[in-house]
mmCIF file of C-alpha atoms and ligand atoms in Angstrom:
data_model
loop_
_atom_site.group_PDB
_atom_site.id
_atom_site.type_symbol
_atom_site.label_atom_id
_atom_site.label_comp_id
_atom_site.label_asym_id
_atom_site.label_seq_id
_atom_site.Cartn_x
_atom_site.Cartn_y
_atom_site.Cartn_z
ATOM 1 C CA UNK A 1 78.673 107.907 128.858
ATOM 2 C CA UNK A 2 80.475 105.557 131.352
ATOM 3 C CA UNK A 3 83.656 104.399 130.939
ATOM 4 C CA UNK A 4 83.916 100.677 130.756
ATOM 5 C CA UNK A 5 87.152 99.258 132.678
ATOM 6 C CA UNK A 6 88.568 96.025 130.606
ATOM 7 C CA UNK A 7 88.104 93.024 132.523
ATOM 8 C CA UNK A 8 91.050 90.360 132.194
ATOM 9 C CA UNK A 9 90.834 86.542 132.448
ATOM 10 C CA UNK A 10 93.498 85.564 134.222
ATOM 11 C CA UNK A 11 94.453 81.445 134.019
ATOM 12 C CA UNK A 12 96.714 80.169 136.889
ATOM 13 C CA UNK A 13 99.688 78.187 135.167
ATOM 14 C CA UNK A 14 98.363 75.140 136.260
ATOM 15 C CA UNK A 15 95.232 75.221 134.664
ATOM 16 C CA UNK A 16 96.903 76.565 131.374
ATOM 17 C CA UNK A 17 98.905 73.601 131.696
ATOM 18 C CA UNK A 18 95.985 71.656 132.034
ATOM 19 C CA UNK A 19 94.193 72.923 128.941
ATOM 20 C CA UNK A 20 97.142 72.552 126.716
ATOM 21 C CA UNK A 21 97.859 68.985 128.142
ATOM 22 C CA UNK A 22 94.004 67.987 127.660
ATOM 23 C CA UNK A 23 94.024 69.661 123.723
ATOM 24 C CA UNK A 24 97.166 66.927 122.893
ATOM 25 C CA UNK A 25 95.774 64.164 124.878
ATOM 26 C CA UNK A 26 92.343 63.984 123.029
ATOM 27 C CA UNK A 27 93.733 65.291 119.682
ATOM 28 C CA UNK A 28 92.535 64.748 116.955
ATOM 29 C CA UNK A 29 89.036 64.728 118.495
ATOM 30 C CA UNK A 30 88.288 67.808 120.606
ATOM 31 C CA UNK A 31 88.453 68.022 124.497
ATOM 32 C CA UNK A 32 85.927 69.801 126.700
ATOM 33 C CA UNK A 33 85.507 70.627 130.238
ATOM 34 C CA UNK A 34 84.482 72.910 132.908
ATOM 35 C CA UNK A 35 86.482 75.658 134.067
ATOM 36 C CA UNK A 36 86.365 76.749 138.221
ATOM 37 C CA UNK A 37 87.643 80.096 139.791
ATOM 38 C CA UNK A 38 86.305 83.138 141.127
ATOM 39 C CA UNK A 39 85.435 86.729 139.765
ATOM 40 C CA UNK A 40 87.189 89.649 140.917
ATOM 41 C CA UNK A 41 86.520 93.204 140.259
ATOM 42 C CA UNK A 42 88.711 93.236 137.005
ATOM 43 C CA UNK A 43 88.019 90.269 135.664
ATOM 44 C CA UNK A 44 88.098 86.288 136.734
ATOM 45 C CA UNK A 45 90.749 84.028 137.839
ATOM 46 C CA UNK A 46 90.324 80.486 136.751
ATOM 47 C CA UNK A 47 92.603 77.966 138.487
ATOM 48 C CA UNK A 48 90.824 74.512 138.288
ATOM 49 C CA UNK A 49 90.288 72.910 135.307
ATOM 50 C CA UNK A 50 87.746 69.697 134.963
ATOM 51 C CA UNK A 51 88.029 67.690 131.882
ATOM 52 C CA UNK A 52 84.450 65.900 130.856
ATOM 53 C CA UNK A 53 84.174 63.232 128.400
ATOM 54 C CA UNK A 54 83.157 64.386 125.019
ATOM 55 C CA UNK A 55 80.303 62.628 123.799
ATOM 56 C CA UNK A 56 80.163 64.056 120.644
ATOM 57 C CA UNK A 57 79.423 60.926 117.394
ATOM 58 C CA UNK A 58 81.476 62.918 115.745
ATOM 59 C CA UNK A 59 84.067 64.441 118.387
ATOM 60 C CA UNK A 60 86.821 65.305 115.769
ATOM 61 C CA UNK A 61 84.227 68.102 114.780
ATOM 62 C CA UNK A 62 81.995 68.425 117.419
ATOM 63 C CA UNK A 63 81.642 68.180 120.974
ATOM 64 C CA UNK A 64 79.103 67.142 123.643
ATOM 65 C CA UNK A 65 79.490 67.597 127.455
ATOM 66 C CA UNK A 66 78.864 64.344 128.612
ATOM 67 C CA UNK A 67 76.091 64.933 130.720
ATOM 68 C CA UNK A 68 76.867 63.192 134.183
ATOM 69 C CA UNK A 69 80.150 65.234 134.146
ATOM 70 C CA UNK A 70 78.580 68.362 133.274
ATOM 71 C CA UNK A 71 75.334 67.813 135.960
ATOM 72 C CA UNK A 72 78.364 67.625 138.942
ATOM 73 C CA UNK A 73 80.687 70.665 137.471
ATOM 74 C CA UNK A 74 76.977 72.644 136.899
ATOM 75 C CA UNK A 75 76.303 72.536 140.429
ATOM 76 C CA UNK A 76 79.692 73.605 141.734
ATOM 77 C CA UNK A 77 78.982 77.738 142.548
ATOM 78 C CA UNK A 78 82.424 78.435 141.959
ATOM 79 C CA UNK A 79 81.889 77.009 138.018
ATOM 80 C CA UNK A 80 82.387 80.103 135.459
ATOM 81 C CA UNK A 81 83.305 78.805 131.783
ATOM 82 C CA UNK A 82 83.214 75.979 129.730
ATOM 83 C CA UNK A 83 86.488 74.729 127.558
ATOM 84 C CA UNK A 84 86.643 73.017 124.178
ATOM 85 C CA UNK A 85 89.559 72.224 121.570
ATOM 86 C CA UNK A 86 89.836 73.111 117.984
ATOM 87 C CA UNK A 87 91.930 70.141 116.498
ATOM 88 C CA UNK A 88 92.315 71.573 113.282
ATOM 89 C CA UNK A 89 90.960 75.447 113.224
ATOM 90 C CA UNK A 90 91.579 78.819 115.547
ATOM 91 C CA UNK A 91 90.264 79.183 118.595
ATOM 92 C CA UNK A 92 87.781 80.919 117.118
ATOM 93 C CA UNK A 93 84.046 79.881 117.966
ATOM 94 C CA UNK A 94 82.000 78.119 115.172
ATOM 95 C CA UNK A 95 78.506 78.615 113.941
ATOM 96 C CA UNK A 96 77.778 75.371 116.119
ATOM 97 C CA UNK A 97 79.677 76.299 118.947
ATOM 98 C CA UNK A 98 77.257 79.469 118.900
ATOM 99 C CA UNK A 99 74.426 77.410 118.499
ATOM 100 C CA UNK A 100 75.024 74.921 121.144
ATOM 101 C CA UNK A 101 75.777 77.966 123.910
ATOM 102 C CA UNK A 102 72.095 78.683 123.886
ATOM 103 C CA UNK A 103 72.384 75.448 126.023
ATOM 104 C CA UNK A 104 74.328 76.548 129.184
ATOM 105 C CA UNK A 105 74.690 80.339 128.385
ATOM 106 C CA UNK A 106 72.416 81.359 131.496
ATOM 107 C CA UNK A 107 75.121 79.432 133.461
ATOM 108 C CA UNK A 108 78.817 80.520 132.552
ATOM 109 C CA UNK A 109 80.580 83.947 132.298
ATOM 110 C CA UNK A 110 83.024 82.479 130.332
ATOM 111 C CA UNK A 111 84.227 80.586 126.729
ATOM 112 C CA UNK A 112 87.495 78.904 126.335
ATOM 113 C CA UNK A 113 88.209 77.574 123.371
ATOM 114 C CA UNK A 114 92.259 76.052 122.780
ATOM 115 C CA UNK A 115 94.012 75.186 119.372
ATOM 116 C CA UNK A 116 96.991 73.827 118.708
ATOM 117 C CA UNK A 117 100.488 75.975 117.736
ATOM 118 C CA UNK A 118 104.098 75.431 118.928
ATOM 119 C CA UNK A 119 106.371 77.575 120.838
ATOM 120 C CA UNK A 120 110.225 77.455 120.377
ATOM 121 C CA UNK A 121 109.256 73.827 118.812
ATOM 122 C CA UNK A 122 107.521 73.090 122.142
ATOM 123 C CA UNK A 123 103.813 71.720 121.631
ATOM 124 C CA UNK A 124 101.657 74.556 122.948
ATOM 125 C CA UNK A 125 98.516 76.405 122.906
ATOM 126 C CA UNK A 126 96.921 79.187 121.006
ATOM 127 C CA UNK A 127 93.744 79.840 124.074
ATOM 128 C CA UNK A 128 90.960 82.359 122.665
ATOM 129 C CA UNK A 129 88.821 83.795 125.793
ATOM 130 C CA UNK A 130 85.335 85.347 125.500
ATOM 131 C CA UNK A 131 82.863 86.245 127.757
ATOM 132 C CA UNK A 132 79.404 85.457 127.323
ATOM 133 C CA UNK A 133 76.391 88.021 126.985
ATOM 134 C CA UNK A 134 72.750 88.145 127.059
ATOM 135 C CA UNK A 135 70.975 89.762 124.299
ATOM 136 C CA UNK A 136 67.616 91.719 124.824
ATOM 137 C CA UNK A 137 65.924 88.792 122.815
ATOM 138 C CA UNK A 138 67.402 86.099 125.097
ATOM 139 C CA UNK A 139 70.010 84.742 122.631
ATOM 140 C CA UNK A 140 73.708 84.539 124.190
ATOM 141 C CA UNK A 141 76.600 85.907 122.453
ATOM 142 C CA UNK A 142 80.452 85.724 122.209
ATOM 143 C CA UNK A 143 82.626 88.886 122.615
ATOM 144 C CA UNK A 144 86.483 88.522 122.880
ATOM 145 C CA UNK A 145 88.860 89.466 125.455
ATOM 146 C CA UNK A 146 91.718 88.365 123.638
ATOM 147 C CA UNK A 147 93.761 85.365 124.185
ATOM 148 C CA UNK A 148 95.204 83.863 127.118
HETATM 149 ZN ZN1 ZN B 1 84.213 74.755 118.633
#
């Protein structure tokens, strides 16, 4: 048996800025974007974050990459996650979010998803991090790495 190191998913405080700065902006629908960095041999380092419009009909429950903003973050090599907000829940993902990854699975490493807590009565973020697998019958799955 092989003994699997624990990759980490490391955010550079600007783009954890960014993320918790996007959740509050949009609230109370959710946010979503694309997230840009590189991977390492432990892990990733994400430091740009790219908000795109969500175009969701109903984006306090849902959201929907808009698609021109998605097409020009999708072509960037250097693109390895996707971001969304829970207004209202944990950052945990939802039966839809699960669904709707069957939809760009093949072409992220990695799922953000950002709720809303406070810190010392400071407006902050709760960030839940998974990476995202391939099953053997094609189907992408969620596995967490913790929170950021
Ligand atoms: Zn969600």
């Amino acid at each position: 048996m092989q003994l699997q190191s624990r990759q980490q998913c490391i955010l550079t405080p600007e783009v954890r800025r960014s993320l918790v700065t996007h959740l509050y902006r949009v609230f109370p629908e959710e946010g979503c974007g694309a997230l840009l960095g590189d991977k390492t041999d432990n892990g990733w380092i994400l430091d740009h974050f790219q908000p795109i419009r969500n175009t969701a009909s109903n984006p306090q429950h849902m959201f929907k990459l808009d698609p021109t903003g998605w097409i020009t973050s999708s072509f960037n090599p250097r693109l390895l996650g996707i971001f969304h907000t829970h207004p209202s829940s944990s950052p945990v993902p939802s039966p839809e979010d699960t669904m709707q990854l069957q939809l760009f699975g093949e072409m992220i490493q990695l799922y953000l998803i950002a709720s809303r807590t406070s810190v010392d009565g400071e407006p902050d973020a709760e960030i839940g991090v998974y990476t995202v697998h391939r099953q053997e019958n094609g189907l992408y799955t969620l596995e967490s790495l913790g929170l950021a």
